Amino acid sequence: MAETGSARRITPVILSGGSGTRLWPLSRPDRPKQFIALAGEESLLRQTAGRVGDPALFAPAIVVAGQDQAVLIEQSLAGLAVPPALLILEPCPRNTAPAIALAALCSGEDDLLLVLPSDHVIADEAAFRAAIESALPCAAEDWLVTFGAAPERPETGYGYIRRGEPLDRGVFRADAFVEKPDRPTAEAWLAEGGYDWNAGIFLFRAAACLRALEEYAPDVLAAARGALAGQRRDGIRLHPDAAAFGSAPAQPIDVAVMERSRRVAVVPVAMGWSDVGSWDALYALGELDGRANAVSGDVVAADSRGCLIRSDGPEIVAVGVEDLIIVATADAVLVVPRGESQRVKEALAERRRDRT
Amino acid sequence: MAETGSARRITPVILSGGSGTRLWPLSRPDRPKQFIALAGEESLLRQTAGRVGDPALFAPAIVVAGQDQAVLIEQSLAGLAVPPALLILEPCPRNTAPAIALAALCSGEDDLLLVLPSDHVIADEAAFRAAIESALPCAAEDWLVTFGAAPERPETGYGYIRRGEPLDRGVFRADAFVEKPDRPTAEAWLAEGGYDWNAGIFLFRAAACLRALEEYAPDVLAAARGALAGQRRDGIRLHPDAAAFGSAPAQPIDVAVMERSRRVAVVPVAMGWSDVGSWDALYALGELDGRANAVSGDVVAADSRGCLIRSDGPEIVAVGVEDLIIVATADAVLVVPRGESQRVKEALAERRRDRT
């Protein structure tokens, strides 16, 4: 589709890394959560692509994914009105900075890149879009713009961004990126205001990103350049050179660039954002029945309250239980109290140790 | 095998009726619990047959089962040292009195019949055998002997037998059969003594049984006679005539005969008996780990206490839960608090209503 008028369109860069097991047994190393219809009828990846699919504002996307995910990606995005322009397949996981470097190097210098994790939920898409539009002038002036999700609770599981001085309508200088706080700190920040959740969403000119990488993470940029010099193409699939890409340090873009650059802005936005990082996070998103149960699939919840009960296979019958997470697939069942779903990861790790 | 000496051997009559769903999702209408290895490596039916398999004391068994169960019975009992002599296949369920009438009519008048449910657990087989031997003299004198399991708790789910005067060493006249008591009554009986659980196990001469049926339940006996007059045989399988058998009233032997006859004896016996009538009953039988969990199958129970967790298929991971029953098969999962497993039946009944 040709660009229309003088407005530059934004190229979404969708990051499909990760192989978490925090939503086990639904997510598995070979089927990370972006490929699962966790919230709604479509996979999180497809929802993400759909969210940036309006051709009036967005150019076709670049997807950066693990090389094992090519088929999953293409299946998950099949039939989209605007299919991705490029699928960059990482030979090994190196976190987000090398992935973004690849995408920026594959773009025109003037292209505006909107970097998006593929496995988050954004309930209020209009608010998200308005935030992007607020960010455009600063991004055009070579600010690295981040989006700060309005905190809804004193969450200790996310990083935060502290707002500095206002730069433009709805845009602030990002004063600091701060790591996951303890509970009293998170409560103080929530009361004080001026702190937003780091949602891992960024908008910048490709040239500004590359310049920042050159300055703050030159080894990341060099590895990405080498990986593209040795690339192999196959339709929209791009295979970077494995040895060169493997030499990149595994760094998140936040650490490699955002925390170091002084030209970083934040657009706070209340958009119903969640990283769906646990079953508890999914419960917080779910539609609840009259007994505060979030139920999906072939489930009978008799006289049960406050439960997340989900089946992607067998029938689940729960009788008289409260505040439990119960998840079943064809080959596995999880039962954990609500509020404790972060313990699943550790139990699975112990199990793996026991079995090896 | 020929009988040895003058001691008459006992013919076990194993009753494989019922199609309960109290142990759903393991037990199903087409796979009642006697066919499941609920407690140990073998099915309850095979354990029952093994318990009366010593040829020094027992003749080959008569099994009375639903006609749909023929293959399950034969598979479950395959390879026993002493295979059953006869498999009577009921055309329709009519409770225990007609089933026992069929078995008695197929036996010699002088045969001693030991009637046994196929789906109970008896932990102390030596005590059981000693009780049978205590019962033999009275049975030979045409008493209808029952076995009263020593009560281990003020159970409200079982019927009780009240002991009367002593008849012989370890044998008492059965004063009354009393229905499931309420909790205070059960507690009073336990404190008072002299009340035993009605385990549904009986020993009598075939002739004594038939005479009692003639006197107290002539319609049961007439229907059984008619059903055998029209029988069809196929190896050890005996198919009674369906119309004649269907005309029998559906009555338990307790109601039809035992509660009415004045020549009923009871042998109290502490034998670790359970009817395994619920998941809670199975938990009470199970070997517990150091955290009071009864776990079987592919299960990880991390930081969990007091749970029955059983998988006959998928992996179950339970983290941080207490006092739950969690059971999974290939196509279904049950979660219910321990102590409330009797509610499962009602939840399943509601589900069936909802779906029709």
XYZ file of C-alpha atoms in Angstrom:
712
model
C 0.000 0.000 0.000
C 1.426 3.368 -1.021
C 1.924 6.044 1.596
C -0.697 8.725 1.411
C -0.083 12.447 1.755
C 2.781 13.816 3.774
C 2.005 11.964 7.054
C 4.690 9.391 7.651
C 3.290 6.010 8.618
C 4.630 4.080 11.592
C 6.253 0.668 11.164
C 5.250 -1.672 14.009
C 8.122 -3.841 15.250
C 6.516 -6.795 17.011
C 8.830 -8.738 19.315
C 7.964 -12.400 19.679
C 10.762 -13.609 21.897
C 10.583 -15.486 25.120
C 9.639 -19.017 25.989
C 8.180 -18.490 29.439
C 6.396 -21.073 31.484
C 4.626 -18.639 33.761
C 1.321 -19.582 32.188
C 2.054 -23.300 32.285
C 0.377 -25.608 31.352
C -1.012 -23.485 28.528
C 2.279 -21.845 27.619
C 5.146 -24.211 26.927
C 8.699 -23.665 25.718
C 7.533 -24.575 22.208
C 4.324 -22.540 22.420
C 4.885 -19.282 24.295
C 1.910 -17.310 25.423
C 1.742 -14.931 22.453
C 0.448 -17.853 20.394
C -2.416 -18.612 22.787
C -5.882 -17.073 22.827
C -5.513 -16.131 26.490
C -7.831 -13.137 26.529
C -10.443 -13.341 23.818
C -10.814 -15.430 20.696
C -7.504 -14.585 19.058
C -3.920 -15.208 20.102
C -2.167 -12.331 21.861
C 0.152 -11.994 18.846
C -2.733 -11.629 16.441
C -4.413 -9.135 18.764
C -1.143 -7.181 18.883
C -0.867 -7.145 15.092
C -4.521 -6.147 14.766
C -3.987 -3.253 17.168
C -1.466 -1.711 14.755
C -3.201 -2.783 11.575
C -4.890 0.442 10.487
C -3.168 1.341 7.200
C -3.992 5.004 7.691
C -1.471 5.119 10.554
C 0.663 1.999 10.242
C 2.869 0.465 7.574
C 3.152 -3.340 7.356
C 4.884 -4.720 10.456
C 8.304 -6.176 11.052
C 8.090 -9.243 13.294
C 11.205 -10.389 15.171
C 10.891 -13.929 16.490
C 12.823 -17.022 17.473
C 13.742 -19.110 14.466
C 11.626 -22.009 15.731
C 8.567 -19.795 15.657
C 8.362 -19.116 11.901
C 5.465 -21.471 11.265
C 3.615 -20.482 14.450
C 3.957 -16.808 13.500
C 2.719 -17.320 9.972
C -0.210 -19.450 11.157
C -1.116 -17.006 13.877
C -1.091 -14.019 11.490
C -2.608 -15.760 8.452
C -5.321 -13.776 6.722
C -4.563 -10.402 8.320
C -5.689 -7.491 6.133
C -2.114 -6.164 6.193
C 0.363 -9.025 6.483
C 3.823 -8.394 7.928
C 6.448 -7.045 5.538
C 9.333 -8.889 7.167
C 9.833 -11.776 9.579
C 13.291 -11.648 11.171
C 14.124 -15.032 12.699
C 16.685 -14.855 15.508
C 19.091 -17.816 15.522
C 19.220 -17.606 19.339
C 17.571 -15.492 22.015
C 19.517 -12.295 22.829
C 16.842 -10.248 24.579
C 15.327 -7.107 23.073
C 18.264 -4.787 22.242
C 19.753 -7.001 19.478
C 16.252 -7.762 18.140
C 15.424 -4.058 17.887
C 18.814 -3.342 16.331
C 18.044 -5.840 13.549
C 14.663 -4.223 12.891
C 16.136 -0.710 12.868
C 18.889 -1.735 10.449
C 16.280 -3.249 8.117
C 14.310 0.027 8.089
C 14.775 3.347 6.372
C 16.558 5.936 8.535
C 13.486 8.133 8.601
C 11.068 5.343 9.409
C 9.227 5.660 12.694
C 9.348 2.376 14.558
C 6.767 1.383 17.170
C 8.286 -1.468 19.189
C 5.687 -3.748 20.792
C 5.878 -6.946 22.803
C 3.679 -9.568 21.140
C 2.182 -11.014 24.310
C 0.546 -8.137 26.159
C -3.052 -7.053 26.512
C -4.229 -3.492 25.871
C -7.919 -3.193 26.654
C -8.379 0.451 25.621
C -7.041 0.617 22.085
C -8.350 4.155 21.509
C -6.285 5.409 24.456
C -3.263 3.562 23.096
C -3.680 5.142 19.683
C -4.153 8.600 21.160
C -0.923 8.106 23.134
C 0.930 7.161 19.953
C -0.349 10.288 18.260
C 0.774 12.392 21.239
C 4.223 10.838 20.941
C 4.698 11.536 17.224
C 6.093 15.097 17.412
C 8.753 14.171 19.991
C 9.676 11.001 18.092
C 10.065 13.074 14.937
C 12.518 15.241 16.890
C 14.603 12.182 17.713
C 13.383 11.551 21.223
C 13.224 7.925 22.213
C 9.642 7.750 23.404
C 8.341 5.137 25.828
C 4.775 4.540 26.924
C 4.104 4.389 30.637
C 1.028 2.388 31.568
C -0.966 4.074 34.337
C -0.466 1.963 37.469
C -3.681 0.341 38.729
C -2.258 -1.110 41.962
C 1.022 -1.129 43.916
C 2.471 -3.779 41.642
C 5.863 -5.157 42.645
C 6.279 -7.243 39.505
C 6.902 -4.442 37.010
C 9.599 -1.826 36.402
C 8.517 1.802 36.636
C 9.349 5.008 34.768
C 9.511 8.272 36.735
C 8.162 11.321 34.924
C 10.290 14.452 34.661
C 9.433 17.845 33.173
C 6.682 18.120 30.543
C 7.940 18.204 26.954
C 4.711 18.419 25.002
C 1.029 17.807 25.552
C 0.895 14.467 27.417
C 4.639 13.864 27.006
C 7.266 14.076 29.740
C 10.982 13.679 29.958
C 11.668 10.202 31.381
C 13.559 10.957 34.542
C 14.530 7.420 35.501
C 13.841 3.780 34.781
C 13.460 2.060 38.126
C 13.502 -1.650 38.739
C 10.776 -3.668 40.447
C 10.111 -1.951 43.801
C 9.237 -3.545 47.120
C 5.684 -3.252 48.341
C 6.018 -0.092 50.518
C 7.860 1.683 47.698
C 5.230 0.662 45.152
C 2.518 1.946 47.505
C 4.343 5.240 48.024
C 4.752 5.738 44.276
C 1.111 4.977 43.635
C 0.080 7.542 46.275
C 2.627 10.118 45.092
C 1.861 9.800 41.352
C 4.341 10.505 38.580
C 5.396 6.857 38.242
C 4.177 4.670 35.407
C 4.634 1.015 34.572
C 7.308 0.314 31.971
C 5.221 -1.464 29.342
C 8.153 -2.159 27.015
C 6.535 -0.161 24.182
C 8.682 2.386 22.367
C 8.407 4.835 19.483
C 11.440 6.329 17.746
C 12.977 7.116 14.382
C 15.143 4.241 13.190
C 18.062 6.669 12.914
C 17.630 7.835 16.522
C 17.583 4.256 17.743
C 20.690 3.349 15.774
C 22.500 6.449 16.991
C 21.682 5.585 20.590
C 22.826 1.987 20.084
C 26.048 3.280 18.517
C 26.660 5.434 21.567
C 25.508 3.170 24.426
C 25.629 -0.396 23.063
C 28.056 -0.471 20.148
C 28.698 -4.227 20.531
C 24.971 -4.908 20.125
C 24.862 -2.799 16.982
C 28.035 -4.352 15.541
C 26.710 -7.868 16.093
C 23.412 -6.962 14.427
C 25.212 -5.426 11.445
C 27.345 -8.554 11.069
C 24.283 -10.774 11.370
C 22.549 -8.895 8.557
C 25.682 -8.872 6.367
C 25.539 -12.678 6.448
C 21.747 -12.910 6.143
C 19.747 -15.403 4.102
C 16.315 -14.458 2.739
C 13.400 -16.727 1.965
C 10.255 -14.776 1.033
C 9.525 -12.474 3.970
C 11.679 -14.623 6.227
C 15.073 -13.160 7.055
C 17.665 -15.439 8.674
C 20.507 -13.421 10.243
C 23.919 -15.018 10.385
C 23.942 -17.204 13.501
C 27.549 -16.748 14.591
C 27.479 -12.970 14.230
C 24.113 -12.634 15.996
C 25.237 -14.994 18.724
C 28.116 -12.633 19.525
C 25.644 -9.919 20.638
C 25.338 -9.458 24.407
C 21.871 -10.425 25.624
C 20.496 -7.094 26.811
C 17.069 -5.556 27.107
C 16.728 -2.268 25.234
C 15.858 -0.567 28.529
C 19.225 -1.393 30.028
C 21.231 -1.020 26.823
C 19.835 2.350 25.809
C 16.821 3.789 27.594
C 18.363 4.045 31.026
C 21.458 5.722 29.616
C 20.224 8.147 26.992
C 19.202 11.615 28.136
C 16.783 12.038 25.239
C 14.089 9.693 26.472
C 10.458 10.728 26.824
C 7.485 9.001 28.402
C 3.817 9.215 27.427
C 1.678 8.124 30.367
C -1.454 6.331 29.247
C -4.314 4.561 30.998
C -4.981 1.856 28.431
C -5.881 -1.254 30.458
C -2.441 -2.693 29.916
C -1.315 -6.055 31.244
C 1.677 -8.204 30.471
C -0.464 -11.262 31.327
C 2.563 -12.464 33.210
C 0.774 -14.920 35.451
C -2.541 -16.635 35.947
C -3.328 -14.016 38.557
C -2.784 -11.296 35.960
C -5.158 -13.127 33.631
C -7.769 -13.386 36.393
C -7.483 -9.624 36.903
C -8.380 -9.154 33.220
C -11.129 -11.729 32.991
C -14.835 -11.196 32.909
C -16.179 -12.535 36.185
C -19.458 -14.284 36.799
C -21.726 -13.455 39.751
C -19.475 -15.445 42.070
C -16.274 -13.768 40.908
C -15.208 -16.774 38.868
C -13.407 -16.356 35.544
C -14.372 -19.511 33.713
C -13.564 -20.666 30.211
C -13.817 -23.931 28.333
C -15.647 -27.080 29.395
C -16.066 -26.187 33.066
C -18.659 -26.817 35.770
C -18.044 -24.551 38.787
C -20.590 -25.587 41.405
C -20.807 -23.434 44.518
C -17.303 -22.095 43.862
C -16.104 -18.509 44.276
C -13.238 -16.317 43.204
C -11.678 -18.941 40.957
C -9.987 -18.833 37.592
C -10.978 -22.112 35.952
C -9.882 -22.735 32.417
C -9.863 -25.830 30.287
C -8.351 -26.152 26.850
C -9.214 -29.849 26.787
C -10.742 -32.040 29.499
C -13.928 -31.244 31.346
C -13.259 -29.614 34.733
C -15.737 -30.056 37.582
C -14.995 -27.895 40.625
C -17.286 -28.174 43.630
C -17.227 -25.909 46.658
C -13.777 -24.414 46.102
C -12.653 -20.828 46.625
C -9.912 -18.575 45.306
C -8.186 -21.255 43.266
C -6.584 -21.225 39.865
C -7.388 -24.446 38.017
C -6.075 -24.869 34.491
C -6.204 -28.016 32.384
C -4.891 -28.950 28.977
C -4.900 -32.304 27.212
C -1.813 -33.419 29.116
C -1.500 -31.347 32.281
C -3.421 -29.846 35.174
C -2.429 -26.951 37.436
C -4.018 -26.148 40.805
C -2.708 -23.211 42.838
C -4.336 -20.674 45.157
C -5.166 -17.360 43.529
C -2.513 -14.805 44.430
C 0.232 -17.423 44.382
C 0.524 -18.195 40.698
C 4.048 -16.816 40.551
C 5.088 -19.910 42.528
C 4.302 -22.189 39.607
C 7.542 -21.324 37.818
C 9.587 -22.389 40.819
C 7.633 -25.633 41.271
C 8.219 -26.496 37.623
C 11.912 -25.725 37.941
C 12.125 -28.065 40.948
C 10.297 -30.746 39.029
C 12.778 -30.445 36.174
C 15.658 -30.797 38.591
C 14.011 -33.837 40.177
C 13.626 -35.517 36.824
C 17.111 -35.029 35.497
C -10.176 -79.029 41.731
C -11.585 -81.846 43.819
C -12.784 -81.178 47.361
C -10.428 -82.513 49.967
C -11.454 -84.314 53.105
C -14.752 -83.722 54.800
C -14.473 -79.903 55.081
C -17.003 -78.320 52.773
C -15.548 -75.528 50.719
C -17.238 -72.148 50.441
C -18.460 -70.793 47.105
C -17.799 -67.054 46.838
C -20.636 -65.136 45.189
C -19.151 -61.891 43.951
C -21.662 -59.169 43.168
C -20.546 -56.749 40.470
C -23.585 -54.526 40.165
C -23.879 -50.798 40.347
C -22.767 -48.065 38.048
C -22.032 -45.320 40.528
C -20.414 -42.036 39.776
C -19.302 -41.296 43.319
C -15.698 -41.740 42.259
C -16.100 -39.680 39.113
C -14.081 -39.005 36.991
C -12.421 -42.398 37.495
C -15.614 -44.381 37.804
C -18.084 -43.953 34.983
C -21.387 -45.614 34.182
C -19.555 -47.914 31.758
C -16.607 -48.512 34.118
C -17.802 -48.835 37.724
C -15.272 -48.654 40.472
C -14.783 -52.416 40.899
C -12.866 -52.377 37.605
C -10.445 -49.684 38.752
C -7.188 -50.127 40.649
C -8.297 -47.662 43.304
C -6.284 -49.026 46.207
C -3.225 -50.891 45.048
C -2.113 -52.284 41.732
C -5.134 -54.462 40.980
C -8.772 -53.632 40.402
C -11.054 -53.923 43.424
C -12.810 -56.840 41.706
C -9.572 -58.735 41.225
C -8.566 -58.019 44.826
C -11.960 -59.333 45.949
C -11.536 -62.516 43.923
C -7.989 -62.962 45.213
C -9.203 -62.610 48.787
C -11.356 -65.722 48.351
C -8.968 -67.569 46.068
C -7.411 -70.074 48.462
C -8.598 -73.483 47.178
C -8.185 -74.997 50.640
C -11.184 -72.951 51.808
C -12.935 -71.723 48.691
C -14.481 -73.315 45.616
C -14.388 -71.427 42.291
C -16.523 -68.297 42.486
C -19.866 -67.354 40.997
C -19.796 -63.792 39.696
C -23.079 -61.941 39.189
C -22.697 -58.866 37.016
C -24.498 -56.553 34.634
C -24.681 -57.994 31.145
C -22.582 -55.116 29.758
C -19.766 -56.073 32.091
C -18.933 -59.534 30.700
C -15.779 -58.458 28.917
C -14.631 -56.180 31.752
C -15.127 -59.021 34.236
C -13.212 -61.524 32.152
C -10.380 -59.070 31.509
C -10.202 -58.078 35.143
C -10.060 -61.697 36.347
C -7.869 -63.073 33.550
C -5.062 -65.317 34.760
C -6.388 -65.950 38.270
C -5.154 -69.256 39.710
C -8.776 -70.304 40.242
C -11.000 -68.736 37.589
C -14.715 -68.254 38.283
C -16.971 -71.230 37.684
C -19.916 -69.180 36.516
C -20.603 -65.643 35.317
C -24.281 -64.758 35.669
C -25.087 -61.721 33.534
C -28.105 -59.768 34.716
C -30.204 -58.399 31.860
C -31.044 -55.376 34.010
C -30.088 -54.129 37.477
C -32.430 -55.399 40.214
C -30.308 -54.806 43.309
C -28.834 -57.620 45.384
C -31.743 -59.886 46.370
C -32.516 -61.122 42.826
C -28.773 -61.445 42.084
C -28.243 -63.599 45.164
C -31.342 -65.622 44.345
C -29.855 -66.483 40.937
C -26.574 -67.564 42.517
C -28.322 -69.677 45.175
C -30.491 -71.375 42.565
C -27.374 -72.234 40.518
C -25.716 -73.844 43.568
C -26.160 -77.131 45.331
C -28.545 -76.949 48.302
C -25.740 -77.779 50.700
C -23.267 -75.329 49.240
C -22.079 -72.609 51.557
C -22.261 -69.258 49.791
C -20.120 -66.269 50.791
C -21.722 -63.202 49.229
C -19.269 -60.360 48.621
C -19.568 -56.949 47.007
C -16.889 -56.634 44.328
C -15.880 -53.068 45.066
C -14.867 -52.945 48.713
C -11.496 -52.885 50.416
C -10.527 -55.241 53.233
C -7.092 -54.370 54.541
C -6.765 -57.166 57.093
C -7.439 -60.334 55.132
C -6.356 -62.610 57.975
C -9.007 -61.081 60.232
C -11.569 -61.518 57.467
C -10.681 -65.167 57.030
C -10.795 -65.793 60.772
C -14.273 -64.224 60.859
C -15.427 -66.534 58.080
C -14.152 -69.534 59.989
C -15.960 -68.335 63.116
C -19.142 -68.081 61.089
C -19.016 -71.583 59.610
C -20.715 -73.534 62.424
C -23.703 -71.169 62.569
C -23.975 -71.106 58.783
C -23.977 -74.895 58.769
C -26.948 -74.702 61.158
C -28.838 -72.562 58.689
C -28.227 -69.198 60.235
C -27.937 -66.371 57.770
C -24.625 -64.906 58.878
C -23.576 -61.321 58.209
C -20.224 -59.718 58.910
C -20.207 -56.479 60.861
C -17.210 -54.284 60.233
C -15.902 -52.732 63.449
C -16.784 -49.023 63.281
C -13.730 -46.763 63.152
C -15.561 -43.423 63.398
C -19.125 -42.130 63.869
C -19.909 -42.693 60.201
C -23.313 -41.481 59.020
C -22.989 -42.969 55.544
C -23.360 -46.645 56.447
C -26.103 -48.867 57.803
C -25.419 -50.559 61.157
C -26.182 -53.962 62.702
C -26.988 -54.128 66.396
C -25.592 -57.165 68.202
C -27.913 -59.331 70.290
C -27.119 -62.337 72.481
C -23.963 -64.373 71.803
C -24.549 -67.497 69.729
C -21.065 -68.888 69.427
C -17.482 -67.735 69.847
C -17.392 -64.347 68.064
C -20.930 -64.749 66.726
C -24.022 -62.875 67.892
C -27.660 -62.878 67.031
C -28.291 -59.847 64.806
C -30.787 -57.849 66.778
C -31.590 -55.220 64.199
C -30.461 -53.731 60.910
C -30.554 -49.990 61.311
C -30.407 -47.415 58.538
C -27.845 -44.623 58.232
C -27.946 -42.726 61.538
C -27.568 -39.020 62.142
C -24.333 -37.805 63.650
C -25.315 -37.756 67.363
C -26.767 -41.264 67.036
C -23.636 -42.531 65.293
C -21.531 -41.007 68.064
C -23.685 -42.571 70.768
C -23.450 -46.004 69.126
C -19.708 -45.734 68.784
C -19.418 -44.844 72.486
C -21.910 -47.508 73.551
C -20.460 -50.349 71.456
C -22.437 -53.283 70.127
C -23.087 -51.683 66.749
C -21.188 -52.701 63.637
C -21.174 -51.437 60.078
C -23.230 -53.480 57.660
C -20.578 -54.458 55.147
C -22.951 -56.323 52.822
C -21.043 -59.583 53.249
C -23.040 -62.734 54.032
C -22.444 -66.422 54.587
C -25.236 -68.990 54.383
C -26.214 -72.363 52.996
C -27.854 -72.024 49.616
C -30.878 -73.897 50.993
C -31.188 -71.497 53.947
C -31.057 -68.512 51.634
C -33.674 -69.965 49.298
C -35.949 -70.855 52.206
C -35.720 -67.320 53.538
C -36.417 -65.877 50.085
C -39.399 -68.213 49.772
C -40.730 -66.941 53.068
C -39.928 -63.206 52.897
C -39.496 -62.394 49.218
C -41.336 -65.004 47.167
C -41.691 -62.700 44.159
C -37.896 -62.292 44.013
C -37.431 -66.030 44.113
C -40.141 -66.709 41.524
C -38.625 -64.181 39.117
C -35.162 -65.712 39.555
C -36.527 -69.216 38.939
C -38.270 -68.004 35.787
C -35.130 -66.227 34.617
C -33.117 -69.422 34.971
C -35.792 -71.553 33.308
C -35.309 -69.376 30.201
C -31.541 -69.123 30.502
C -29.016 -69.209 27.706
C -25.473 -70.508 28.370
C -22.276 -69.579 26.571
C -19.221 -71.110 28.233
C -19.235 -69.880 31.810
C -21.551 -67.057 30.854
C -25.150 -67.531 31.925
C -27.784 -65.204 30.459
C -31.018 -65.334 32.476
C -34.252 -64.678 30.632
C -34.642 -60.908 30.472
C -38.405 -60.624 30.806
C -38.594 -62.979 33.767
C -35.659 -61.370 35.549
C -37.028 -57.909 34.851
C -40.191 -58.865 36.734
C -38.227 -59.171 39.997
C -38.651 -56.286 42.430
C -35.400 -54.360 42.853
C -34.567 -55.063 46.482
C -31.392 -55.303 48.508
C -31.007 -58.632 50.316
C -30.902 -56.735 53.613
C -34.411 -55.392 53.150
C -35.808 -58.464 51.409
C -34.578 -61.018 53.923
C -32.072 -60.020 56.591
C -34.221 -57.453 58.354
C -37.145 -59.872 58.431
C -35.669 -63.254 59.287
C -35.195 -64.119 62.939
C -32.336 -66.485 62.187
C -29.700 -63.877 61.338
C -26.304 -63.782 63.016
C -23.541 -61.212 62.934
C -19.792 -61.756 63.223
C -18.125 -58.498 64.252
C -14.706 -58.125 62.698
C -12.061 -55.399 62.659
C -10.725 -55.971 59.172
C -9.935 -52.503 57.798
C -13.074 -52.520 55.741
C -14.155 -49.687 53.453
C -16.768 -49.468 50.737
C -14.554 -46.845 49.028
C -17.757 -44.940 48.484
C -16.195 -41.551 47.964
C -12.854 -39.859 47.362
C -12.800 -39.050 51.055
C -13.117 -42.764 51.837
C -10.208 -43.446 49.496
C -8.117 -40.754 51.196
C -8.833 -42.425 54.551
C -7.340 -45.642 53.127
C -4.374 -44.126 51.346
C -0.787 -44.166 52.399
C 0.062 -40.587 53.269
C 3.340 -38.795 52.715
C 4.978 -36.584 55.344
C 2.548 -33.782 54.535
C -0.541 -35.997 54.757
C -0.944 -36.142 51.006
C -2.177 -39.297 49.281
C -0.610 -38.996 45.854
C -0.683 -41.338 42.895
C 0.208 -41.076 39.247
C 2.112 -38.288 37.511
C 1.794 -35.695 40.276
C 3.914 -32.853 41.648
C 2.580 -31.669 45.015
C 4.706 -28.675 45.975
C 4.164 -27.251 49.442
C 0.722 -28.853 49.600
C -0.861 -30.601 52.574
C -3.696 -32.955 53.332
C -4.572 -33.539 49.691
C -5.658 -36.562 47.707
C -4.081 -36.021 44.289
C -4.470 -38.729 41.702
C -3.844 -38.788 38.013
C -4.703 -41.600 35.647
C -3.477 -39.553 32.709
C -2.256 -35.955 32.599
C 0.459 -34.545 34.801
C -0.939 -32.698 37.820
C 1.037 -29.860 39.404
C -0.422 -28.592 42.681
C 1.327 -25.730 44.433
C 0.518 -24.439 47.902
C -2.900 -26.061 48.249
C -4.442 -27.719 51.313
C -7.106 -30.298 51.986
C -8.188 -30.698 48.391
C -9.165 -33.696 46.331
C -7.755 -33.382 42.820
C -8.373 -36.203 40.370
C -7.582 -36.203 36.672
C -8.186 -38.637 33.848
C -7.562 -38.248 30.141
C -10.814 -36.363 29.674
C -11.859 -34.902 33.016
C -10.637 -33.139 36.143
C -12.278 -32.949 39.565
C -11.385 -30.447 42.289
C -13.297 -30.497 45.577
C -12.362 -29.805 49.198
C -11.559 -32.894 51.226
C -14.554 -33.828 53.361
C -17.001 -32.696 50.702
C -16.572 -35.355 48.052
C -20.130 -36.570 48.512
C -21.185 -33.325 46.821
C -19.689 -34.436 43.517
C -22.623 -36.701 42.706
C -25.055 -33.836 43.086
C -22.925 -31.485 40.967
C -22.767 -34.094 38.210
C -26.521 -34.611 38.381
C -27.041 -30.861 37.998
C -24.667 -30.799 35.091
C -26.631 -33.570 33.392
C -29.841 -31.641 33.895
C -28.255 -28.489 32.482
C -27.109 -30.331 29.396
C -30.373 -32.027 28.518
